[in-house]
Tab-separated table of C-alpha atoms in Angstrom:
chain	number	residue	atom	x	y	z
A	5	MET	CA	163.320	12.602	31.337
A	6	HIS	CA	163.068	15.393	33.861
A	7	THR	CA	164.208	17.931	31.251
A	8	ASN	CA	161.603	16.678	28.787
A	9	ALA	CA	158.844	16.990	31.383
A	10	ALA	CA	160.027	20.486	32.336
A	11	SER	CA	160.270	21.662	28.715
A	12	SER	CA	156.849	20.173	27.996
A	13	GLU	CA	155.376	22.083	30.941
A	14	ILE	CA	157.071	25.303	29.817
A	15	PHE	CA	155.735	24.767	26.284
A	16	ASP	CA	152.221	24.133	27.622
A	17	ASN	CA	152.301	27.341	29.649
A	18	LEU	CA	153.593	29.376	26.702
A	19	ARG	CA	150.986	27.831	24.437
A	20	LEU	CA	148.287	28.717	26.946
A	21	GLU	CA	149.439	32.348	27.059
A	22	LEU	CA	149.640	32.481	23.264
A	23	ARG	CA	146.145	31.047	22.871
A	24	ARG	CA	144.512	33.230	25.532
A	25	GLY	CA	144.479	36.439	23.490
A	26	CYS	CA	143.800	34.630	20.223
A	27	LEU	CA	140.709	32.946	21.667
A	28	VAL	CA	139.203	36.277	22.680
A	29	VAL	CA	139.654	37.602	19.136
A	30	ALA	CA	138.259	34.390	17.625
A	31	VAL	CA	135.212	34.287	19.922
A	32	LEU	CA	134.380	37.955	19.339
A	33	ALA	CA	134.813	37.539	15.583
A	34	GLU	CA	132.638	34.418	15.502
A	35	LEU	CA	129.923	36.104	17.527
A	36	ASP	CA	129.160	38.720	14.921
A	37	MET	CA	126.527	36.057	14.265
A	38	GLU	CA	124.387	34.736	17.099
A	39	HIS	CA	125.436	31.387	18.604
A	40	TYR	CA	124.682	29.392	21.694
A	41	GLY	CA	127.647	27.966	23.602
A	42	TYR	CA	127.756	24.457	22.190
A	43	ALA	CA	127.247	25.627	18.598
A	44	LEU	CA	129.936	28.274	19.015
A	45	ARG	CA	132.405	25.683	20.257
A	46	LYS	CA	131.652	23.457	17.287
A	47	ALA	CA	132.013	26.388	14.884
A	48	LEU	CA	135.411	27.276	16.331
A	49	ASP	CA	136.415	23.622	16.202
A	50	ASP	CA	135.383	23.414	12.549
A	51	HIS	CA	137.705	26.345	11.848
A	52	GLY	CA	140.573	24.461	13.517
A	53	LEU	CA	140.473	26.302	16.835
A	54	ALA	CA	139.490	23.729	19.427
A	55	ILE	CA	138.447	25.200	22.759
A	56	GLU	CA	137.462	23.391	25.926
A	57	GLU	CA	134.051	23.982	27.446
A	58	ASN	CA	135.663	24.946	30.740
A	59	THR	CA	137.519	27.712	28.931
A	60	LEU	CA	134.749	28.858	26.617
A	61	TYR	CA	131.862	29.383	29.045
A	62	PRO	CA	133.781	31.407	31.665
A	63	LEU	CA	135.278	33.431	28.778
A	64	LEU	CA	131.804	34.176	27.399
A	65	ARG	CA	130.648	35.352	30.828
A	66	ARG	CA	133.747	37.521	31.283
A	67	LEU	CA	133.255	39.151	27.873
A	68	GLU	CA	129.601	39.694	28.679
A	69	SER	CA	130.405	41.267	32.044
A	70	GLN	CA	132.808	43.591	30.206
A	71	GLY	CA	129.925	44.650	27.987
A	72	LEU	CA	131.387	43.178	24.787
A	73	LEU	CA	128.703	40.504	24.418
A	74	ALA	CA	124.967	40.373	24.947
A	75	SER	CA	123.071	37.181	25.705
A	76	GLN	CA	119.531	35.911	26.026
A	77	TRP	CA	117.814	32.635	26.872
A	78	ARG	CA	115.605	31.391	24.062
A	79	GLU	CA	113.881	28.182	23.172
A	80	GLU	CA	115.206	26.304	20.182
A	81	GLU	CA	114.309	22.752	19.235
A	82	LYS	CA	112.156	22.569	22.364
A	83	ARG	CA	115.184	23.324	24.577
A	84	ASN	CA	116.199	26.469	26.399
A	85	LYS	CA	119.537	27.762	25.159
A	86	ARG	CA	121.561	30.826	25.905
A	87	PHE	CA	122.419	32.750	22.753
A	88	TYR	CA	125.342	35.149	22.577
A	89	ARG	CA	126.233	37.861	20.099
A	90	LEU	CA	128.360	40.999	19.941
A	91	SER	CA	126.960	43.963	21.851
A	92	PRO	CA	127.164	47.487	20.363
A	93	LEU	CA	130.337	48.017	22.403
A	94	GLY	CA	131.741	44.707	21.121
A	95	GLU	CA	130.979	45.768	17.542
A	96	LYS	CA	132.939	48.960	18.174
A	97	VAL	CA	135.915	47.265	19.847
A	98	LEU	CA	136.288	44.278	17.506
A	99	PRO	CA	137.614	46.199	14.434
A	100	ASP	CA	140.258	47.917	16.614
A	101	LEU	CA	141.222	44.589	18.098
A	102	LEU	CA	141.473	42.999	14.649
A	103	GLU	CA	143.643	45.880	13.434
A	104	GLU	CA	145.934	45.367	16.421
A	105	TRP	CA	146.023	41.668	15.629
A	106	ARG	CA	146.927	42.320	11.954
A	107	GLN	CA	149.752	44.654	12.973
A	108	MET	CA	151.165	42.147	15.431
A	109	ASN	CA	150.801	39.346	12.921
A	110	ALA	CA	152.567	41.382	10.224
A	111	ALA	CA	155.385	42.307	12.619
A	112	LEU	CA	155.805	38.687	13.665
A	113	ALA	CA	155.782	37.576	10.020
A	114	ARG	CA	158.564	40.087	9.254
A	115	ILE	CA	160.637	38.912	12.226
A	116	LEU	CA	160.209	35.251	11.285
A	117	GLY	CA	160.764	35.997	7.572
A	118	GLU	CA	164.074	37.737	8.270
A	119	ARG	CA	165.283	34.693	10.159
A	120	GLY	CA	164.028	32.169	7.667
A	121	LEU	CA	161.460	30.795	10.120
A	122	ALA	CA	158.323	31.847	8.298
A	123	GLY	CA	157.548	28.484	6.731
A	124	SER	CA	159.460	26.118	8.976
A	125	PRO	CA	159.459	25.447	12.694
A	126	VAL	CA	163.145	24.431	12.539
A	127	LEU	CA	165.732	27.013	13.629
A	128	PRO	CA	168.487	27.909	11.071
A	129	SER	CA	171.134	26.621	13.504
A	130	GLN	CA	169.332	23.273	13.712
A	131	ARG	CA	169.080	23.179	9.920
A	132	LYS	CA	172.887	23.599	9.587
A	133	GLU	CA	173.442	20.746	12.027
A	134	GLU	CA	171.140	18.508	9.973
A	135	GLU	CA	173.087	19.355	6.786
B	30	MET	CA	116.409	8.851	29.106
B	31	PRO	CA	118.102	6.074	31.095
B	32	ALA	CA	118.071	6.564	34.882
B	33	HIS	CA	121.860	6.224	35.210
B	34	ARG	CA	122.355	9.134	32.789
B	35	THR	CA	119.997	11.504	34.643
B	36	ASP	CA	121.416	10.498	37.982
B	37	LEU	CA	125.074	10.959	37.016
B	38	ILE	CA	124.521	14.275	35.231
B	39	GLU	CA	122.447	15.654	38.095
B	40	ARG	CA	125.024	14.604	40.635
B	41	TYR	CA	127.726	16.234	38.532
B	42	LEU	CA	125.756	19.476	38.131
B	43	HIS	CA	124.943	19.551	41.841
B	44	ALA	CA	128.645	19.155	42.709
B	45	VAL	CA	129.581	22.038	40.373
B	46	LYS	CA	126.751	24.206	41.722
B	47	PHE	CA	128.026	23.884	45.283
B	48	TRP	CA	131.175	25.880	44.429
B	49	LEU	CA	129.541	28.572	42.298
B	50	PRO	CA	128.663	32.109	43.442
B	51	LYS	CA	125.049	32.015	44.681
B	52	ALA	CA	123.813	34.803	42.392
B	53	GLN	CA	124.928	32.951	39.252
B	54	GLN	CA	124.346	29.333	40.295
B	55	GLU	CA	121.081	28.704	38.451
B	56	ASP	CA	122.148	30.479	35.273
B	57	ILE	CA	125.499	28.726	34.987
B	58	ILE	CA	124.080	25.306	35.826
B	59	ALA	CA	121.285	25.688	33.237
B	60	GLU	CA	123.848	26.511	30.552
B	61	LEU	CA	126.177	23.724	31.663
B	62	ALA	CA	123.294	21.215	31.675
B	63	GLU	CA	122.288	22.228	28.174
B	64	ASP	CA	125.867	21.912	26.953
B	65	LEU	CA	126.255	18.454	28.529
B	66	ARG	CA	122.986	17.300	27.002
B	67	SER	CA	124.070	18.495	23.549
B	68	GLN	CA	127.433	16.797	23.929
B	69	VAL	CA	125.860	13.507	25.018
B	70	GLU	CA	123.424	13.604	22.086
B	71	ASP	CA	126.260	14.259	19.621
B	72	ARG	CA	128.271	11.407	21.075
B	73	GLU	CA	125.281	9.058	20.884
B	74	ALA	CA	124.706	10.063	17.258
B	75	ALA	CA	128.359	9.344	16.486
B	76	LEU	CA	128.322	5.952	18.245
B	77	GLY	CA	124.863	5.005	16.998
B	78	HIS	CA	123.581	3.966	20.426
B	79	GLU	CA	122.659	5.440	23.784
B	80	LEU	CA	125.650	6.016	26.045
B	81	ASN	CA	126.105	3.401	28.688
B	82	GLU	CA	127.231	4.333	32.180
B	83	ASP	CA	130.967	3.927	31.455
B	84	GLU	CA	130.761	6.102	28.356
B	85	LEU	CA	128.886	8.791	30.267
B	86	VAL	CA	131.440	8.656	33.064
B	87	ALA	CA	134.158	9.185	30.428
B	88	VAL	CA	132.325	12.261	29.091
B	89	LEU	CA	132.020	13.760	32.591
B	90	GLN	CA	135.608	12.916	33.440
B	91	LYS	CA	136.762	14.692	30.309
B	92	ARG	CA	134.715	17.721	31.343
B	93	GLY	CA	136.750	17.935	34.550
B	94	ASP	CA	136.542	17.874	38.312
B	95	PRO	CA	133.477	19.859	39.566
B	96	LEU	CA	135.643	22.197	41.655
B	97	GLU	CA	137.925	22.854	38.688
B	98	VAL	CA	134.943	23.570	36.443
B	99	ALA	CA	133.392	25.926	39.013
B	100	SER	CA	136.696	27.732	39.611
B	101	GLY	CA	136.654	28.937	36.008
B	102	TYR	CA	133.571	31.025	36.834
B	103	LEU	CA	134.910	32.464	40.082
B	104	PRO	CA	136.419	35.950	40.119
B	105	ASP	CA	140.185	36.247	40.589
B	106	GLN	CA	140.679	36.171	44.330
B	107	ARG	CA	143.742	36.935	46.398
B	108	LEU	CA	144.508	37.476	50.025
B	109	ILE	CA	147.352	39.943	49.561
B	110	ASN	CA	148.030	42.356	46.729
B	111	PRO	CA	151.006	40.968	44.744
B	112	ALA	CA	152.462	44.502	44.746
B	113	LEU	CA	152.554	44.397	48.565
B	114	LEU	CA	154.019	40.887	48.747
B	115	PRO	CA	157.688	42.022	48.999
B	116	VAL	CA	156.735	44.417	51.847
B	117	TYR	CA	154.767	41.616	53.521
B	118	LYS	CA	157.783	39.303	53.351
B	119	LEU	CA	160.100	42.040	54.651
B	120	VAL	CA	157.838	42.768	57.629
B	121	LEU	CA	157.659	39.064	58.524
B	122	LYS	CA	161.444	38.720	58.129
B	123	ILE	CA	162.115	41.697	60.413
B	124	VAL	CA	159.664	40.573	63.090
B	125	LEU	CA	160.412	36.834	63.076
B	126	LEU	CA	164.155	37.054	62.566
B	127	TRP	CA	165.437	40.388	63.787
B	128	VAL	CA	163.022	41.056	66.644
B	129	TYR	CA	161.821	37.693	67.958
B	130	VAL	CA	165.121	35.787	67.774
B	131	PRO	CA	167.095	38.351	69.862
B	132	LEU	CA	164.115	38.808	72.179
B	133	PHE	CA	163.760	35.082	72.821
B	134	ALA	CA	167.534	34.750	73.201
B	135	PHE	CA	167.384	37.589	75.737
B	136	ILE	CA	164.610	35.903	77.714
B	137	PHE	CA	165.708	32.257	77.557
B	138	LEU	CA	169.524	32.287	77.241
B	139	GLY	CA	170.193	32.967	80.934
B	140	PRO	CA	167.782	30.322	82.267
B	141	ALA	CA	169.057	27.815	79.658
B	142	PHE	CA	172.645	28.177	80.871
B	143	THR	CA	171.805	27.971	84.566
B	144	SER	CA	168.900	25.533	84.654
B	145	ALA	CA	169.433	21.942	85.780
B	146	ARG	CA	167.355	20.962	82.698
B	147	PRO	CA	168.524	23.212	79.850
B	148	ALA	CA	166.807	20.989	77.267
B	149	ALA	CA	163.429	21.668	78.923
B	150	VAL	CA	164.101	25.429	78.846
B	151	LEU	CA	165.064	25.273	75.158
B	152	LEU	CA	161.929	23.232	74.423
B	153	VAL	CA	159.754	25.876	76.100
B	154	CYS	CA	161.663	28.552	74.157
B	155	CYS	CA	161.004	26.783	70.831
B	156	SER	CA	157.320	26.155	71.529
B	157	GLU	CA	156.796	29.766	72.669
B	158	TYR	CA	158.667	31.026	69.610
B	159	TRP	CA	156.459	29.030	67.217
B	160	ARG	CA	153.323	30.127	69.034
B	161	ALA	CA	154.358	33.765	68.803
B	162	ALA	CA	155.470	33.297	65.184
B	163	PHE	CA	152.133	31.765	64.108
B	164	ALA	CA	150.156	34.497	65.842
B	165	THR	CA	152.360	37.161	64.245
B	166	VAL	CA	152.093	35.667	60.757
B	167	GLY	CA	148.314	35.586	61.198
B	168	MET	CA	148.101	39.183	62.380
B	169	VAL	CA	150.459	40.544	59.712
B	170	THR	CA	148.505	38.638	57.033
B	171	ILE	CA	145.207	40.082	58.270
B	172	VAL	CA	146.652	43.616	58.231
B	173	PHE	CA	147.926	43.197	54.652
B	174	ALA	CA	144.655	41.572	53.551
B	175	LEU	CA	142.778	44.585	54.969
B	176	LEU	CA	145.197	46.934	53.197
B	177	ASP	CA	144.405	45.144	49.944
B	178	ARG	CA	140.677	44.998	50.622
B	179	TYR	CA	140.370	48.694	51.330
B	180	GLN	CA	142.982	49.534	48.694
B	181	LEU	CA	145.065	51.671	51.024
B	182	SER	CA	148.074	51.117	48.798
B	183	HIS	CA	146.438	53.027	45.935
B	184	GLY	CA	148.237	56.116	44.751
B	185	ARG	CA	151.656	54.767	45.592
B	186	ALA	CA	152.350	53.838	41.965
B	187	ASP	CA	151.963	57.493	40.908
B	188	ASP	CA	153.722	59.051	43.881
B	189	TRP	CA	157.072	57.321	43.701
B	190	ASN	CA	160.188	59.376	43.156
B	191	PRO	CA	163.410	57.882	41.710
B	192	ARG	CA	165.460	60.253	43.897
B	193	LYS	CA	164.107	58.560	47.014
B	194	LEU	CA	165.241	55.089	45.966
B	195	PRO	CA	167.876	53.582	48.275
B	196	ARG	CA	171.506	53.607	47.182
B	197	VAL	CA	172.866	50.381	45.651
B	198	PRO	CA	174.710	48.717	48.555
B	199	GLY	CA	178.450	48.313	48.058
B	200	ALA	CA	180.937	45.940	49.693
B	201	GLN	CA	181.599	48.578	52.370
B	202	ASP	CA	177.892	48.644	53.313
B	203	THR	CA	177.776	44.862	53.578
B	204	GLY	CA	180.774	44.895	55.940
B	205	ALA	CA	179.219	47.680	58.023
B	206	ARG	CA	175.936	45.791	58.188
B	207	TRP	CA	177.600	42.696	59.584
B	208	LYS	CA	179.559	44.819	62.063
B	209	HIS	CA	176.384	46.486	63.327
B	210	LEU	CA	174.558	43.173	63.428
B	211	ALA	CA	177.341	41.615	65.484
B	212	GLY	CA	177.247	44.691	67.768
B	213	SER	CA	173.509	44.284	68.178
B	214	ILE	CA	173.742	40.588	69.082
B	215	PHE	CA	176.602	41.304	71.490
B	216	GLY	CA	174.612	44.156	73.091
B	217	ILE	CA	171.548	41.960	73.632
B	218	ALA	CA	173.677	39.146	75.050
B	219	ALA	CA	175.473	41.644	77.347
B	220	ALA	CA	172.127	43.037	78.553
B	221	ALA	CA	170.881	39.475	79.185
B	222	CYS	CA	173.994	38.629	81.225
B	223	TRP	CA	173.765	41.919	83.128
B	224	VAL	CA	170.120	41.353	84.060
B	225	TYR	CA	170.735	37.731	84.937
B	226	LEU	CA	173.734	38.523	87.167
B	227	LEU	CA	172.436	41.615	88.977
B	228	TRP	CA	168.636	41.276	89.035
B	229	HIS	CA	167.746	42.011	92.717
B	230	ARG	CA	171.175	40.827	93.792
B	231	THR	CA	173.134	42.392	96.598
B	232	GLU	CA	175.974	39.906	96.899
B	233	PHE	CA	177.814	37.010	95.281
B	234	SER	CA	178.544	34.154	97.637
B	235	PHE	CA	180.451	30.955	97.081
B	236	PRO	CA	180.129	27.773	99.161
B	237	ASP	CA	182.866	27.765	101.809
B	238	GLY	CA	184.334	30.869	100.181
B	239	PRO	CA	184.167	34.636	100.405
B	240	ARG	CA	181.020	36.721	99.920
B	241	PHE	CA	181.273	39.749	97.652
B	242	VAL	CA	178.797	42.334	98.903
B	243	LEU	CA	177.771	44.842	96.254
B	244	ALA	CA	177.655	48.528	97.125
B	245	PRO	CA	174.157	50.149	96.977
B	246	VAL	CA	175.217	52.129	93.895
B	247	TRP	CA	174.825	48.959	91.773
B	248	GLY	CA	171.103	48.946	92.548
B	249	GLU	CA	170.860	52.597	91.485
B	250	ILE	CA	172.576	52.034	88.140
B	251	PHE	CA	170.946	48.663	87.340
B	252	TRP	CA	168.154	50.026	85.113
B	253	PRO	CA	170.162	52.863	83.516
B	254	ILE	CA	172.860	50.382	82.396
B	255	THR	CA	170.230	47.892	81.179
B	256	GLY	CA	168.541	50.661	79.209
B	257	LEU	CA	171.780	51.990	77.705
B	258	THR	CA	172.958	48.503	76.667
B	259	LEU	CA	169.625	47.749	74.989
B	260	ALA	CA	169.561	51.194	73.348
B	261	GLY	CA	173.041	50.480	71.921
B	262	ALA	CA	171.871	47.063	70.674
B	263	LEU	CA	168.773	48.554	69.061
B	264	ILE	CA	170.648	51.339	67.304
B	265	ASP	CA	173.109	48.736	65.987
B	266	LEU	CA	170.180	46.668	64.751
B	267	LEU	CA	168.698	49.742	63.074
B	268	SER	CA	172.079	50.542	61.507
B	269	SER	CA	172.360	47.025	60.092
B	270	LEU	CA	168.901	47.350	58.527
B	271	ARG	CA	169.316	50.991	57.459
B	272	PRO	CA	173.058	51.632	56.963
B	273	ARG	CA	172.311	55.035	55.408
B	274	TRP	CA	170.796	56.393	58.601
B	275	THR	CA	174.236	57.397	59.882
B	276	ARG	CA	173.123	60.694	61.432
B	277	VAL	CA	170.409	59.042	63.523
B	278	ARG	CA	172.955	56.488	64.675
B	279	SER	CA	175.511	59.185	65.534
B	280	TYR	CA	173.010	61.250	67.545
B	281	VAL	CA	171.903	58.203	69.552
B	282	ARG	CA	175.503	57.033	70.077
B	283	VAL	CA	176.524	60.471	71.387
B	284	GLY	CA	173.547	60.367	73.776
B	285	ILE	CA	174.496	56.872	74.957
B	286	ASP	CA	178.135	57.969	75.423
B	287	ILE	CA	177.140	61.009	77.514
B	288	CYS	CA	174.906	58.860	79.739
B	289	GLY	CA	177.619	56.173	79.963
B	290	LEU	CA	180.143	58.805	81.041
B	291	GLY	CA	177.747	60.030	83.729
B	292	LEU	CA	177.334	56.481	85.070
B	293	ALA	CA	181.090	55.900	85.094
B	294	ALA	CA	181.503	59.137	87.072
B	295	LEU	CA	178.809	57.988	89.518
B	296	LEU	CA	180.578	54.664	90.067
B	297	LEU	CA	183.971	56.333	90.491
B	298	LYS	CA	182.448	58.780	92.968
B	299	ALA	CA	180.878	55.928	94.963
B	300	GLY	CA	184.350	54.644	95.872
B	301	ASN	CA	184.150	51.093	97.192
B	302	LEU	CA	182.020	49.105	94.784
B	303	VAL	CA	182.415	45.725	96.460
B	304	ASP	CA	183.117	44.635	99.998
B	305	ILE	CA	184.460	41.240	100.910
B	306	ALA	CA	182.889	39.350	103.781
B	307	ALA	CA	184.686	36.096	104.472
B	308	GLY	CA	185.370	34.191	107.618
B	309	THR	CA	188.118	32.130	106.069
B	310	LEU	CA	190.329	35.073	105.034
B	311	SER	CA	192.663	36.825	107.480
B	312	VAL	CA	192.108	40.551	108.028
B	313	ALA	CA	195.307	41.382	106.131
B	314	ASP	CA	194.348	39.184	103.152
B	315	ARG	CA	190.860	40.683	103.160
B	316	ALA	CA	192.286	44.209	103.106
B	317	LYS	CA	194.655	43.260	100.276
B	318	ALA	CA	191.837	41.707	98.224
B	319	THR	CA	189.548	44.692	98.828
B	320	THR	CA	192.270	47.129	97.726
B	321	TRP	CA	192.978	45.004	94.619
B	322	ILE	CA	189.311	44.937	93.665
B	323	HIS	CA	188.990	48.674	94.294
B	324	VAL	CA	192.059	49.567	92.187
B	325	THR	CA	191.101	47.155	89.407
B	326	SER	CA	187.526	48.444	89.203
B	327	GLU	CA	188.696	52.086	89.219
B	328	TRP	CA	191.134	51.442	86.384
B	329	THR	CA	188.510	49.486	84.466
B	330	LEU	CA	186.081	52.390	84.837
B	331	ILE	CA	188.751	54.908	83.740
B	332	ILE	CA	189.588	52.817	80.640
B	333	LEU	CA	185.871	52.465	79.855
B	334	ALA	CA	185.360	56.222	80.274
B	335	VAL	CA	188.265	56.942	77.891
B	336	ALA	CA	186.776	54.495	75.343
B	337	VAL	CA	183.376	56.165	75.706
B	338	ILE	CA	184.905	59.647	75.256
B	339	GLY	CA	186.768	58.390	72.156
B	340	ASP	CA	183.556	56.974	70.691
B	341	GLY	CA	181.682	60.189	71.512
B	342	ILE	CA	184.363	62.321	69.782
B	343	GLN	CA	184.281	60.065	66.707
B	344	GLU	CA	180.471	60.261	66.436
B	345	THR	CA	180.495	64.050	67.004
B	346	ARG	CA	183.063	64.469	64.213
B	347	ARG	CA	180.841	62.385	61.927
B	348	LEU	CA	177.924	64.673	62.724
B	349	LEU	CA	179.991	67.836	62.183
B	350	ARG	CA	181.243	66.567	58.833
B	351	GLY	CA	177.629	66.869	57.685
B	352	LYS	CA	175.597	64.666	55.377
B	353	PRO	CA	177.099	61.458	53.979
B	354	ALA	CA	178.457	61.588	50.427
B	355	GLU	CA	175.851	61.296	47.682
B	356	PRO	CA	175.832	58.062	45.711
B	357	ALA	CA	178.182	58.056	42.717
B	358	ALA	CA	175.414	57.383	40.198
B	359	ILE	CA	173.479	60.520	41.210
B	360	SER	CA	176.638	62.680	41.243
B	361	THR	CA	177.529	61.551	37.739
B	362	ALA	CA	174.026	62.149	36.482
B	363	ALA	CA	174.043	65.659	37.946
């Protein structure tokens, strides 16, 4: 019981770390088109990347303070909304970031492929036990 | 819009706003309000009716505690630079453990052993210790927070030199550390006993027994002996914390030995160190006792002087041998 709770907590923390960098890439990539916060969250969700509001909005502000995003308040459907999109700096950084992502992804795919883990979350040792 | 919805959302937004940085409050709250409104509208469209109070509460609960929501917008804050945390802990450990504990033992041990209410003395000792400890922790924390705030630690990361790293301690070092630590504790206890026994004292008297009257020379050597004993305890403490500082230790030990030898000579020169004044003893017995004390104290002083000379010779030889051997790892690398 205790072990399960501990391993679940460890998994949650690792998942959080794994997601942190991915979310930045996803948000920057999605904001090559203008979005307001709620619409951006829905767009990410539609692509299978759910993100909590409490994560998204502080992230948007951090990226904006780093100069990667630009924002403006504008009225849409009779309501004031804050629209975000990539800034010139963001447009410059995003391709480099995506290239880094592709390299990491390819390296990880090679590592997993060599160990027979590419298509299955089960470790080879666990597979042998099952057989 | 139903009143319960406006009321709950406004109360929620107000609670979040309280924790936000003033400059960004309005902007963040406006965006958060818009997001909540959109979410509520989507939910109502999905359910096909206006949200009742319970459903709205569920939406807000899912959004999170106001403080938690606001904390996401706050900059990363810290009191002490994580890089300085090990130094911070070391400073507290040295002060609270290696300075305060011997100091409080020195101050309170004597009174605790002689008081009619030792428990009361120990209680005062504990309460004073905690008071001093809390004040010290506070002051040390403020100093480190200021160091972090004004970034005085900057530059250190680039300046470090692997050659200046301390040697990996071996089993021999651990043994020496314990030896020096024991010496330090013994020295402090000896100084405490010395002060307790001879502080403004000119004689030892016993009910219905003899009175031992101390010679004036004891008054003259009271502070020098106190100082030498404490100096010995402090250098032992330093040696236990910094076992590699052997040359500093040897220089100080030689100095202490020379001073100790001078004091022994002064006592030997003084002749009678104690006189006996007792009505109950016969003149012959008194003379015998005085002679015994005189001979015993002279021999004790001679033995002590020989021990001091031996220690002085040993420390001088250590100094003449030069620097301690370089660590094996560096020799091999060279």
